Amino acid sequence: MSDQKQGKERQRGGNKKGTGNKKDKKETPTDNSPQAEPKLKEMKSVEVVEGMKTFLKCELGAGNPSPKLKWYKEGVEIGGGKNKLKDTKLKRKKEGKVSELHFKKTTDAHAGSYTCEAINNLGKTSTVGNVTLLRGPEWR
């Protein structure tokens, strides 16, 4: 390939060998980063009109190795099978650093206290948020 053609390929980002920019390389966490016990940001409680969508957000502030996040309602772990809440969905975001519990149509069954727990081999911590249901003609 001629020098002129190679220059055009680099400008377009088409060089098969990469441009040498850091963006070309996948960034991976270093194994030698210091270990840290998990820390969570405070969860915000929500008030929602019955039948509307809402969500609770659990966000990691720190933790290495990466903590596992678990959700509980009134002290009972939320998971699959008999402990699955109807019309809810767990979503992971930002490479597992954020977990959101989404409620499609909020009902009496969703109202209550929720705990998000972060656990790794150095410890565990938790944060609590509440879902309060607003109902009646003034909220419709």
PDB file of C-alpha atoms in Angstrom:
ATOM      1  CA  MET A   1       0.000   0.000   0.000  1.00  0.00           C
ATOM      2  CA  SER A   2       1.420   3.423  -0.888  1.00  0.00           C
ATOM      3  CA  ASP A   3       2.267   5.949   1.846  1.00  0.00           C
ATOM      4  CA  GLN A   4      -0.493   8.250   0.559  1.00  0.00           C
ATOM      5  CA  LYS A   5      -3.095   5.473   0.689  1.00  0.00           C
ATOM      6  CA  GLN A   6      -1.953   4.413   4.189  1.00  0.00           C
ATOM      7  CA  GLY A   7      -2.348   8.012   5.390  1.00  0.00           C
ATOM      8  CA  LYS A   8      -5.953   8.123   4.101  1.00  0.00           C
ATOM      9  CA  GLU A   9      -6.722   4.766   5.733  1.00  0.00           C
ATOM     10  CA  ARG A  10      -5.458   6.075   9.100  1.00  0.00           C
ATOM     11  CA  GLN A  11      -7.581   9.222   8.801  1.00  0.00           C
ATOM     12  CA  ARG A  12     -10.683   7.095   8.261  1.00  0.00           C
ATOM     13  CA  GLY A  13      -9.684   4.686  11.019  1.00  0.00           C
ATOM     14  CA  GLY A  14      -9.456   1.844   8.533  1.00  0.00           C
ATOM     15  CA  ASN A  15      -5.914   0.677   9.282  1.00  0.00           C
ATOM     16  CA  LYS A  16      -6.254  -3.010  10.151  1.00  0.00           C
ATOM     17  CA  LYS A  17      -3.390  -2.818  12.619  1.00  0.00           C
ATOM     18  CA  GLY A  18      -5.126  -0.053  14.600  1.00  0.00           C
ATOM     19  CA  THR A  19      -4.168   3.576  14.956  1.00  0.00           C
ATOM     20  CA  GLY A  20      -2.248   3.101  18.149  1.00  0.00           C
ATOM     21  CA  ASN A  21      -4.818   5.127  20.089  1.00  0.00           C
ATOM     22  CA  LYS A  22      -5.908   3.912  23.500  1.00  0.00           C
ATOM     23  CA  LYS A  23      -9.456   3.711  22.111  1.00  0.00           C
ATOM     24  CA  ASP A  24      -8.331   0.817  19.902  1.00  0.00           C
ATOM     25  CA  LYS A  25      -7.397  -1.286  22.903  1.00  0.00           C
ATOM     26  CA  LYS A  26      -9.992  -2.841  25.155  1.00  0.00           C
ATOM     27  CA  GLU A  27      -9.572  -1.441  28.601  1.00  0.00           C
ATOM     28  CA  THR A  28      -9.490  -4.130  31.229  1.00  0.00           C
ATOM     29  CA  PRO A  29      -9.275  -3.614  34.949  1.00  0.00           C
ATOM     30  CA  THR A  30      -5.845  -4.245  36.347  1.00  0.00           C
ATOM     31  CA  ASP A  31      -5.457  -7.233  38.615  1.00  0.00           C
ATOM     32  CA  ASN A  32      -3.158  -5.267  40.895  1.00  0.00           C
ATOM     33  CA  SER A  33      -5.729  -2.614  41.903  1.00  0.00           C
ATOM     34  CA  PRO A  34      -6.141  -2.480  45.680  1.00  0.00           C
ATOM     35  CA  GLN A  35      -8.782  -4.666  47.237  1.00  0.00           C
ATOM     36  CA  ALA A  36     -11.632  -2.847  48.951  1.00  0.00           C
ATOM     37  CA  GLU A  37     -14.734  -3.778  50.866  1.00  0.00           C
ATOM     38  CA  PRO A  38     -18.019  -2.875  49.173  1.00  0.00           C
ATOM     39  CA  LYS A  39     -19.597   0.544  49.597  1.00  0.00           C
ATOM     40  CA  LEU A  40     -23.039   1.553  48.328  1.00  0.00           C
ATOM     41  CA  LYS A  41     -24.514   4.942  47.576  1.00  0.00           C
ATOM     42  CA  GLU A  42     -27.677   5.728  49.529  1.00  0.00           C
ATOM     43  CA  MET A  43     -30.831   4.391  47.844  1.00  0.00           C
ATOM     44  CA  LYS A  44     -33.636   6.900  47.305  1.00  0.00           C
ATOM     45  CA  SER A  45     -37.172   5.940  48.299  1.00  0.00           C
ATOM     46  CA  VAL A  46     -39.993   6.502  45.809  1.00  0.00           C
ATOM     47  CA  GLU A  47     -43.652   7.476  45.982  1.00  0.00           C
ATOM     48  CA  VAL A  48     -45.680   6.238  43.040  1.00  0.00           C
ATOM     49  CA  VAL A  49     -49.301   6.396  41.921  1.00  0.00           C
ATOM     50  CA  GLU A  50     -50.904   2.955  41.865  1.00  0.00           C
ATOM     51  CA  GLY A  51     -50.586   1.328  38.432  1.00  0.00           C
ATOM     52  CA  MET A  52     -47.658   3.501  37.291  1.00  0.00           C
ATOM     53  CA  LYS A  53     -44.051   2.499  36.485  1.00  0.00           C
ATOM     54  CA  THR A  54     -41.174   3.204  38.853  1.00  0.00           C
ATOM     55  CA  PHE A  55     -37.817   1.795  39.929  1.00  0.00           C
ATOM     56  CA  LEU A  56     -35.363   1.632  42.806  1.00  0.00           C
ATOM     57  CA  LYS A  57     -31.663   2.137  42.060  1.00  0.00           C
ATOM     58  CA  CYS A  58     -28.744   0.503  43.880  1.00  0.00           C
ATOM     59  CA  GLU A  59     -25.316   1.899  42.987  1.00  0.00           C
ATOM     60  CA  LEU A  60     -21.852   0.736  44.035  1.00  0.00           C
ATOM     61  CA  GLY A  61     -19.462   3.363  45.311  1.00  0.00           C
ATOM     62  CA  ALA A  62     -16.519   0.977  45.731  1.00  0.00           C
ATOM     63  CA  GLY A  63     -15.534  -2.655  45.979  1.00  0.00           C
ATOM     64  CA  ASN A  64     -12.770  -4.885  44.674  1.00  0.00           C
ATOM     65  CA  PRO A  65     -13.225  -7.666  43.810  1.00  0.00           C
ATOM     66  CA  SER A  66     -16.469  -6.548  42.231  1.00  0.00           C
ATOM     67  CA  PRO A  67     -19.272  -7.156  44.762  1.00  0.00           C
ATOM     68  CA  LYS A  68     -22.349  -9.222  44.042  1.00  0.00           C
ATOM     69  CA  LEU A  69     -25.602  -7.270  44.448  1.00  0.00           C
ATOM     70  CA  LYS A  70     -28.698  -8.868  46.001  1.00  0.00           C
ATOM     71  CA  TRP A  71     -32.182  -7.442  46.527  1.00  0.00           C
ATOM     72  CA  TYR A  72     -34.552  -8.131  49.427  1.00  0.00           C
ATOM     73  CA  LYS A  73     -38.147  -7.102  50.129  1.00  0.00           C
ATOM     74  CA  GLU A  74     -39.072  -7.035  53.822  1.00  0.00           C
ATOM     75  CA  GLY A  75     -36.006  -9.242  54.523  1.00  0.00           C
ATOM     76  CA  VAL A  76     -36.813 -11.926  51.903  1.00  0.00           C
ATOM     77  CA  GLU A  77     -34.435 -12.226  48.943  1.00  0.00           C
ATOM     78  CA  ILE A  78     -36.008 -11.353  45.614  1.00  0.00           C
ATOM     79  CA  GLY A  79     -35.150 -13.936  43.015  1.00  0.00           C
ATOM     80  CA  GLY A  80     -36.694 -16.421  40.667  1.00  0.00           C
ATOM     81  CA  GLY A  81     -39.304 -19.013  41.502  1.00  0.00           C
ATOM     82  CA  LYS A  82     -41.599 -18.412  44.449  1.00  0.00           C
ATOM     83  CA  ASN A  83     -39.715 -15.268  45.559  1.00  0.00           C
ATOM     84  CA  LYS A  84     -40.171 -13.470  42.224  1.00  0.00           C
ATOM     85  CA  LEU A  85     -42.303 -10.350  42.463  1.00  0.00           C
ATOM     86  CA  LYS A  86     -44.981 -10.046  39.783  1.00  0.00           C
ATOM     87  CA  ASP A  87     -44.457  -7.242  37.235  1.00  0.00           C
ATOM     88  CA  THR A  88     -40.866  -6.574  38.309  1.00  0.00           C
ATOM     89  CA  LYS A  89     -37.554  -6.854  36.520  1.00  0.00           C
ATOM     90  CA  LEU A  90     -33.944  -6.556  37.693  1.00  0.00           C
ATOM     91  CA  LYS A  91     -31.637  -4.638  35.352  1.00  0.00           C
ATOM     92  CA  ARG A  92     -27.840  -4.399  35.557  1.00  0.00           C
ATOM     93  CA  LYS A  93     -26.129  -1.304  34.188  1.00  0.00           C
ATOM     94  CA  LYS A  94     -22.678   0.285  34.030  1.00  0.00           C
ATOM     95  CA  GLU A  95     -20.768  -3.017  33.979  1.00  0.00           C
ATOM     96  CA  GLY A  96     -22.627  -4.352  37.015  1.00  0.00           C
ATOM     97  CA  LYS A  97     -22.019  -1.259  39.170  1.00  0.00           C
ATOM     98  CA  VAL A  98     -25.709  -0.315  39.098  1.00  0.00           C
ATOM     99  CA  SER A  99     -28.691  -2.577  39.715  1.00  0.00           C
ATOM    100  CA  GLU A 100     -32.233  -1.327  39.201  1.00  0.00           C
ATOM    101  CA  LEU A 101     -35.436  -2.986  40.358  1.00  0.00           C
ATOM    102  CA  HIS A 102     -38.150  -1.951  37.877  1.00  0.00           C
ATOM    103  CA  PHE A 103     -41.869  -2.117  38.660  1.00  0.00           C
ATOM    104  CA  LYS A 104     -44.081  -2.237  35.532  1.00  0.00           C
ATOM    105  CA  LYS A 105     -47.431  -1.523  37.229  1.00  0.00           C
ATOM    106  CA  THR A 106     -47.090  -0.724  40.902  1.00  0.00           C
ATOM    107  CA  THR A 107     -49.616  -2.443  43.183  1.00  0.00           C
ATOM    108  CA  ASP A 108     -50.074  -3.092  46.914  1.00  0.00           C
ATOM    109  CA  ALA A 109     -47.759  -6.112  46.518  1.00  0.00           C
ATOM    110  CA  HIS A 110     -44.879  -3.761  45.608  1.00  0.00           C
ATOM    111  CA  ALA A 111     -45.270  -1.324  48.493  1.00  0.00           C
ATOM    112  CA  GLY A 112     -42.772  -1.779  51.312  1.00  0.00           C
ATOM    113  CA  SER A 113     -39.130  -1.707  52.308  1.00  0.00           C
ATOM    114  CA  TYR A 114     -36.395  -2.901  49.926  1.00  0.00           C
ATOM    115  CA  THR A 115     -32.774  -3.644  50.760  1.00  0.00           C
ATOM    116  CA  CYS A 116     -29.895  -3.842  48.297  1.00  0.00           C
ATOM    117  CA  GLU A 117     -26.878  -5.735  49.627  1.00  0.00           C
ATOM    118  CA  ALA A 118     -23.351  -5.717  48.204  1.00  0.00           C
ATOM    119  CA  ILE A 119     -21.069  -8.634  49.103  1.00  0.00           C
ATOM    120  CA  ASN A 120     -17.468  -9.531  48.307  1.00  0.00           C
ATOM    121  CA  ASN A 121     -14.794 -11.532  50.144  1.00  0.00           C
ATOM    122  CA  LEU A 122     -13.854  -8.465  52.249  1.00  0.00           C
ATOM    123  CA  GLY A 123     -17.300  -7.733  53.626  1.00  0.00           C
ATOM    124  CA  LYS A 124     -20.850  -6.690  52.950  1.00  0.00           C
ATOM    125  CA  THR A 125     -22.987  -3.585  53.225  1.00  0.00           C
ATOM    126  CA  SER A 126     -26.539  -2.608  52.419  1.00  0.00           C
ATOM    127  CA  THR A 127     -28.824   0.330  51.719  1.00  0.00           C
ATOM    128  CA  VAL A 128     -32.602   0.570  52.169  1.00  0.00           C
ATOM    129  CA  GLY A 129     -35.322   2.306  50.168  1.00  0.00           C
ATOM    130  CA  ASN A 130     -39.103   2.290  50.344  1.00  0.00           C
ATOM    131  CA  VAL A 131     -41.842   2.137  47.740  1.00  0.00           C
ATOM    132  CA  THR A 132     -44.881   4.085  48.908  1.00  0.00           C
ATOM    133  CA  LEU A 133     -48.110   3.685  46.956  1.00  0.00           C
ATOM    134  CA  LEU A 134     -50.283   6.754  46.353  1.00  0.00           C
ATOM    135  CA  ARG A 135     -53.907   5.945  45.637  1.00  0.00           C
ATOM    136  CA  GLY A 136     -57.311   7.505  45.596  1.00  0.00           C
ATOM    137  CA  PRO A 137     -59.054   9.932  43.235  1.00  0.00           C
ATOM    138  CA  GLU A 138     -56.637  12.810  43.979  1.00  0.00           C
ATOM    139  CA  TRP A 139     -53.756  10.800  42.456  1.00  0.00           C
ATOM    140  CA  ARG A 140     -55.468   9.674  39.246  1.00  0.00           C
TER     141      ARG A 140
END
